[in-house]
mmCIF file of C-alpha atoms in Angstrom:
data_model
loop_
_atom_site.group_PDB
_atom_site.id
_atom_site.type_symbol
_atom_site.label_atom_id
_atom_site.label_comp_id
_atom_site.label_asym_id
_atom_site.label_seq_id
_atom_site.Cartn_x
_atom_site.Cartn_y
_atom_site.Cartn_z
ATOM 1 C CA SER A 534 -6.698 -11.301 -33.252
ATOM 2 C CA GLN A 535 -3.285 -10.019 -32.372
ATOM 3 C CA THR A 536 -0.486 -12.329 -31.332
ATOM 4 C CA ILE A 537 3.112 -11.777 -30.375
ATOM 5 C CA HIS A 538 5.869 -14.302 -30.855
ATOM 6 C CA GLN A 539 9.158 -14.199 -28.997
ATOM 7 C CA TRP A 540 11.914 -16.768 -29.150
ATOM 8 C CA PRO A 541 13.784 -18.618 -27.850
ATOM 9 C CA ALA A 542 12.197 -19.316 -24.470
ATOM 10 C CA THR A 543 15.537 -20.037 -22.801
ATOM 11 C CA LEU A 544 19.097 -19.311 -23.784
ATOM 12 C CA VAL A 545 22.467 -20.000 -22.191
ATOM 13 C CA GLN A 546 25.334 -18.023 -23.676
ATOM 14 C CA PRO A 547 29.006 -17.613 -22.732
ATOM 15 C CA VAL A 548 30.430 -14.256 -21.745
ATOM 16 C CA GLY A 549 31.646 -12.362 -24.791
ATOM 17 C CA SER A 550 29.329 -14.092 -27.245
ATOM 18 C CA PRO A 551 26.803 -12.197 -29.408
ATOM 19 C CA LEU A 552 23.071 -12.109 -28.824
ATOM 20 C CA SER A 553 20.048 -11.796 -31.067
ATOM 21 C CA LEU A 554 16.493 -12.042 -29.752
ATOM 22 C CA GLU A 555 13.616 -11.633 -32.139
ATOM 23 C CA CYS A 556 10.024 -10.649 -31.625
ATOM 24 C CA THR A 557 7.220 -10.487 -34.197
ATOM 25 C CA VAL A 558 3.653 -9.279 -33.922
ATOM 26 C CA GLU A 559 0.690 -10.433 -36.005
ATOM 27 C CA GLY A 560 -2.726 -8.930 -36.513
ATOM 28 C CA THR A 561 -1.960 -5.247 -36.069
ATOM 29 C CA SER A 562 -0.209 -2.462 -37.939
ATOM 30 C CA ASN A 563 2.228 0.188 -36.744
ATOM 31 C CA PRO A 564 2.321 -0.992 -33.126
ATOM 32 C CA ASN A 565 4.533 0.519 -30.471
ATOM 33 C CA LEU A 566 7.132 -2.129 -29.622
ATOM 34 C CA TYR A 567 9.068 -2.548 -26.391
ATOM 35 C CA TRP A 568 11.943 -4.546 -24.939
ATOM 36 C CA TYR A 569 12.015 -4.957 -21.167
ATOM 37 C CA ARG A 570 14.430 -6.801 -18.910
ATOM 38 C CA GLN A 571 13.558 -8.260 -15.537
ATOM 39 C CA ALA A 572 16.285 -9.293 -13.112
ATOM 40 C CA ALA A 573 15.426 -12.033 -10.624
ATOM 41 C CA GLY A 574 12.877 -10.756 -8.091
ATOM 42 C CA ARG A 575 12.792 -7.293 -9.625
ATOM 43 C CA GLY A 576 10.477 -5.154 -11.739
ATOM 44 C CA LEU A 577 10.464 -4.561 -15.499
ATOM 45 C CA GLN A 578 13.176 -2.242 -16.738
ATOM 46 C CA LEU A 579 12.352 -0.568 -20.059
ATOM 47 C CA LEU A 580 15.333 -1.017 -22.385
ATOM 48 C CA PHE A 581 14.082 0.197 -25.769
ATOM 49 C CA TYR A 582 10.870 1.270 -27.406
ATOM 50 C CA SER A 583 9.960 1.959 -31.005
ATOM 51 C CA VAL A 584 7.095 3.878 -32.581
ATOM 52 C CA GLY A 585 7.922 2.936 -36.169
ATOM 53 C CA ILE A 586 10.341 1.280 -38.581
ATOM 54 C CA GLY A 587 13.901 2.344 -37.862
ATOM 55 C CA GLN A 588 12.838 4.509 -34.875
ATOM 56 C CA ILE A 589 14.440 3.324 -31.638
ATOM 57 C CA SER A 590 14.484 5.081 -28.283
ATOM 58 C CA SER A 591 16.988 3.843 -25.736
ATOM 59 C CA GLU A 592 16.116 4.187 -22.076
ATOM 60 C CA VAL A 593 19.242 2.867 -20.399
ATOM 61 C CA PRO A 594 22.787 3.091 -21.819
ATOM 62 C CA GLN A 595 24.203 -0.410 -21.782
ATOM 63 C CA ASN A 596 25.665 -3.269 -23.736
ATOM 64 C CA LEU A 597 22.558 -3.813 -25.855
ATOM 65 C CA SER A 598 21.026 -2.395 -29.024
ATOM 66 C CA ALA A 599 17.678 -2.754 -30.768
ATOM 67 C CA SER A 600 16.466 -2.573 -34.335
ATOM 68 C CA ARG A 601 13.119 -2.531 -36.093
ATOM 69 C CA PRO A 602 13.723 -3.570 -39.691
ATOM 70 C CA GLN A 603 10.027 -4.198 -40.407
ATOM 71 C CA ASP A 604 6.789 -2.801 -38.996
ATOM 72 C CA ARG A 605 6.068 -5.821 -36.822
ATOM 73 C CA GLN A 606 9.585 -7.074 -36.102
ATOM 74 C CA PHE A 607 11.744 -5.991 -33.190
ATOM 75 C CA ILE A 608 15.239 -7.339 -32.552
ATOM 76 C CA LEU A 609 17.427 -7.058 -29.448
ATOM 77 C CA SER A 610 21.151 -7.530 -29.972
ATOM 78 C CA SER A 611 24.491 -7.480 -28.281
ATOM 79 C CA LYS A 612 27.960 -7.838 -29.770
ATOM 80 C CA LYS A 613 29.515 -9.160 -26.559
ATOM 81 C CA LEU A 614 27.459 -10.392 -23.630
ATOM 82 C CA LEU A 615 28.346 -9.587 -20.027
ATOM 83 C CA LEU A 616 27.390 -11.587 -16.938
ATOM 84 C CA SER A 617 25.159 -8.673 -15.932
ATOM 85 C CA ASP A 618 23.082 -9.160 -19.099
ATOM 86 C CA SER A 619 21.448 -12.240 -17.565
ATOM 87 C CA GLY A 620 17.738 -11.865 -16.967
ATOM 88 C CA PHE A 621 14.237 -12.366 -18.284
ATOM 89 C CA TYR A 622 13.745 -10.427 -21.523
ATOM 90 C CA LEU A 623 10.248 -9.490 -22.546
ATOM 91 C CA CYS A 624 8.988 -8.086 -25.824
ATOM 92 C CA ALA A 625 5.675 -6.256 -25.861
ATOM 93 C CA TRP A 626 3.434 -4.307 -28.218
ATOM 94 C CA SER A 627 0.769 -1.678 -27.706
ATOM 95 C CA VAL A 628 -1.278 0.908 -29.501
ATOM 96 C CA ILE A 629 -0.526 4.527 -28.586
ATOM 97 C CA GLY A 630 -1.444 5.144 -24.946
ATOM 98 C CA GLY A 631 -2.832 1.645 -24.559
ATOM 99 C CA GLU A 632 -1.963 -1.440 -22.582
ATOM 100 C CA ALA A 633 1.018 -3.585 -23.480
ATOM 101 C CA PHE A 634 0.700 -7.221 -24.527
ATOM 102 C CA PHE A 635 3.681 -9.416 -23.799
ATOM 103 C CA GLY A 636 5.433 -12.287 -25.491
ATOM 104 C CA GLN A 637 6.348 -15.387 -23.531
ATOM 105 C CA GLY A 638 9.753 -14.001 -22.636
ATOM 106 C CA THR A 639 13.325 -15.267 -23.018
ATOM 107 C CA ARG A 640 15.259 -16.344 -19.969
ATOM 108 C CA LEU A 641 18.891 -15.526 -20.736
ATOM 109 C CA THR A 642 21.719 -16.892 -18.621
ATOM 110 C CA VAL A 643 25.201 -15.641 -19.378
ATOM 111 C CA VAL A 644 27.876 -18.003 -18.076
ATOM 112 C CA GLN B 337 12.909 9.762 -7.685
ATOM 113 C CA LYS B 338 11.663 6.667 -9.490
ATOM 114 C CA GLU B 339 9.004 7.248 -12.110
ATOM 115 C CA VAL B 340 6.673 4.595 -10.675
ATOM 116 C CA GLU B 341 6.943 3.435 -7.069
ATOM 117 C CA GLN B 342 5.372 0.458 -5.337
ATOM 118 C CA ASN B 343 5.896 -1.191 -1.988
ATOM 119 C CA SER B 344 7.728 -4.448 -2.728
ATOM 120 C CA GLY B 345 5.894 -6.384 -0.007
ATOM 121 C CA PRO B 346 5.234 -9.134 0.575
ATOM 122 C CA LEU B 347 1.676 -8.213 1.393
ATOM 123 C CA SER B 348 0.107 -11.115 3.239
ATOM 124 C CA VAL B 349 -3.691 -11.378 3.535
ATOM 125 C CA PRO B 350 -5.998 -14.192 4.615
ATOM 126 C CA GLU B 351 -8.271 -15.869 2.115
ATOM 127 C CA GLY B 352 -11.490 -13.904 1.671
ATOM 128 C CA ALA B 353 -10.009 -10.590 2.781
ATOM 129 C CA ILE B 354 -9.480 -7.426 0.732
ATOM 130 C CA ALA B 355 -5.981 -6.852 -0.610
ATOM 131 C CA SER B 356 -4.996 -3.231 -1.219
ATOM 132 C CA LEU B 357 -2.091 -2.459 -3.535
ATOM 133 C CA ASN B 358 -0.745 1.043 -4.020
ATOM 134 C CA CYS B 359 1.320 2.888 -6.593
ATOM 135 C CA THR B 360 2.577 6.460 -6.973
ATOM 136 C CA TYR B 361 4.006 8.065 -10.092
ATOM 137 C CA SER B 362 6.141 11.135 -10.668
ATOM 138 C CA ASP B 363 5.060 12.504 -14.074
ATOM 139 C CA ARG B 364 1.974 14.662 -13.571
ATOM 140 C CA GLY B 365 1.252 14.482 -17.311
ATOM 141 C CA SER B 366 0.720 10.716 -17.261
ATOM 142 C CA GLN B 367 -2.481 9.702 -18.999
ATOM 143 C CA SER B 368 -2.921 5.927 -18.818
ATOM 144 C CA PHE B 369 -2.577 3.593 -15.862
ATOM 145 C CA PHE B 370 -2.485 -0.186 -15.789
ATOM 146 C CA TRP B 371 -2.336 -3.048 -13.333
ATOM 147 C CA TYR B 372 -0.683 -6.307 -14.355
ATOM 148 C CA ARG B 373 -0.387 -9.622 -12.557
ATOM 149 C CA GLN B 374 2.733 -11.735 -12.958
ATOM 150 C CA TYR B 375 3.143 -15.289 -11.769
ATOM 151 C CA SER B 376 6.665 -16.493 -11.124
ATOM 152 C CA GLY B 377 8.521 -17.223 -14.356
ATOM 153 C CA LYS B 378 5.656 -15.989 -16.544
ATOM 154 C CA SER B 379 4.904 -12.879 -18.564
ATOM 155 C CA PRO B 380 2.764 -10.141 -17.047
ATOM 156 C CA GLU B 381 -0.936 -10.211 -17.878
ATOM 157 C CA LEU B 382 -3.240 -7.214 -17.825
ATOM 158 C CA ILE B 383 -5.813 -7.029 -15.038
ATOM 159 C CA MET B 384 -7.205 -3.538 -15.436
ATOM 160 C CA PHE B 385 -6.626 -0.149 -16.985
ATOM 161 C CA ILE B 386 -7.922 3.233 -15.852
ATOM 162 C CA TYR B 387 -7.721 6.611 -17.544
ATOM 163 C CA SER B 388 -9.973 8.898 -15.482
ATOM 164 C CA ASN B 389 -10.063 9.946 -11.843
ATOM 165 C CA GLY B 390 -12.242 7.800 -9.644
ATOM 166 C CA ASP B 391 -12.998 4.118 -9.348
ATOM 167 C CA LYS B 392 -13.330 1.409 -11.966
ATOM 168 C CA GLU B 393 -14.681 -1.995 -11.045
ATOM 169 C CA ASP B 394 -14.300 -5.323 -12.843
ATOM 170 C CA GLY B 395 -15.475 -8.354 -10.940
ATOM 171 C CA ARG B 396 -13.425 -8.704 -7.749
ATOM 172 C CA PHE B 397 -11.022 -5.966 -8.839
ATOM 173 C CA THR B 398 -11.342 -2.200 -8.364
ATOM 174 C CA ALA B 399 -8.822 0.307 -9.669
ATOM 175 C CA GLN B 400 -8.715 3.768 -8.136
ATOM 176 C CA LEU B 401 -7.014 6.810 -9.665
ATOM 177 C CA ASN B 402 -6.277 10.173 -8.088
ATOM 178 C CA LYS B 403 -4.320 12.325 -10.536
ATOM 179 C CA ALA B 404 -4.039 15.261 -8.114
ATOM 180 C CA SER B 405 -2.214 13.018 -5.643
ATOM 181 C CA GLN B 406 -0.470 11.046 -8.421
ATOM 182 C CA TYR B 407 -1.733 7.858 -6.890
ATOM 183 C CA VAL B 408 -3.296 4.702 -8.298
ATOM 184 C CA SER B 409 -4.431 1.667 -6.359
ATOM 185 C CA LEU B 410 -5.863 -1.801 -6.886
ATOM 186 C CA LEU B 411 -8.287 -3.496 -4.526
ATOM 187 C CA ILE B 412 -8.871 -7.226 -4.703
ATOM 188 C CA ARG B 413 -11.991 -8.372 -2.879
ATOM 189 C CA ASP B 414 -12.519 -11.905 -1.609
ATOM 190 C CA SER B 415 -8.835 -12.708 -2.131
ATOM 191 C CA GLN B 416 -8.070 -16.259 -3.195
ATOM 192 C CA PRO B 417 -4.832 -18.262 -2.947
ATOM 193 C CA SER B 418 -4.736 -18.151 -6.772
ATOM 194 C CA ASP B 419 -4.357 -14.358 -6.497
ATOM 195 C CA SER B 420 -0.913 -14.879 -4.982
ATOM 196 C CA ALA B 421 1.431 -13.238 -7.486
ATOM 197 C CA THR B 422 3.379 -10.061 -8.101
ATOM 198 C CA TYR B 423 1.248 -7.059 -9.086
ATOM 199 C CA LEU B 424 2.839 -4.493 -11.356
ATOM 200 C CA CYS B 425 1.656 -0.929 -11.775
ATOM 201 C CA ALA B 426 2.386 0.681 -15.160
ATOM 202 C CA VAL B 427 2.075 4.284 -16.309
ATOM 203 C CA THR B 428 2.440 6.111 -19.603
ATOM 204 C CA PRO B 429 4.395 9.325 -18.902
ATOM 205 C CA GLY B 430 4.251 9.872 -22.655
ATOM 206 C CA TYR B 431 1.911 8.230 -25.110
ATOM 207 C CA ASN B 432 4.698 6.095 -26.543
ATOM 208 C CA LYS B 433 6.365 4.904 -23.372
ATOM 209 C CA LEU B 434 5.140 2.502 -20.727
ATOM 210 C CA ILE B 435 6.978 2.443 -17.390
ATOM 211 C CA PHE B 436 6.510 -0.233 -14.744
ATOM 212 C CA GLY B 437 6.948 -0.154 -11.013
ATOM 213 C CA ALA B 438 9.024 -2.797 -9.254
ATOM 214 C CA GLY B 439 5.876 -4.698 -8.253
ATOM 215 C CA THR B 440 4.248 -5.769 -5.004
ATOM 216 C CA ARG B 441 4.270 -9.420 -4.065
ATOM 217 C CA LEU B 442 0.908 -10.585 -2.726
ATOM 218 C CA ALA B 443 0.524 -13.764 -0.686
ATOM 219 C CA VAL B 444 -2.995 -14.995 0.096
ATOM 220 C CA HIS B 445 -2.971 -17.676 2.774
ATOM 221 C CA PRO B 446 -5.809 -20.138 3.452
#
């Protein structure tokens, strides 16, 4: 069966520090991969999605970047965090046109 | 215009009643439609998906899709307090992109 791992579960980082969140998927090949952010009490904002290794589509211009160095690995990064980067970050995978399956999420607080 | 729109609620219904959640989408070419449930502080979990016009039933849940009106809904029969959560509508405007609405908060009171 397929599983998705996302870590860490919580993270507190100072303003201006770098960020790296990693997500890996097991049990499937060539999945679509997604990074979403959810602000408190709000919906899921699509940040990036990827249909293959090295292929990244950015939905919202911002202080973040994403990379897909391997088929089942998706990384979200920032060189310098802003207060506005705080939120609940969710990684997800899907097959083409199918439902998304989510990791446990990372609650990021920038202080 | 937002790609996927939902009433934020809260929608309050008594236990045992039918809860009706609605969603509209802007891209007429959208092919796949999903309903997720999210408890506070947790990841969303899939409740139902629907691809064709009409109704699809699964237990207490019924999804309804009307592509001509660009409208998808979720009915929850015999609502229980454990159904209290935020319900997210999601749409694929392209096969490789999945867009979520802001969610509707449902409160089922005893």
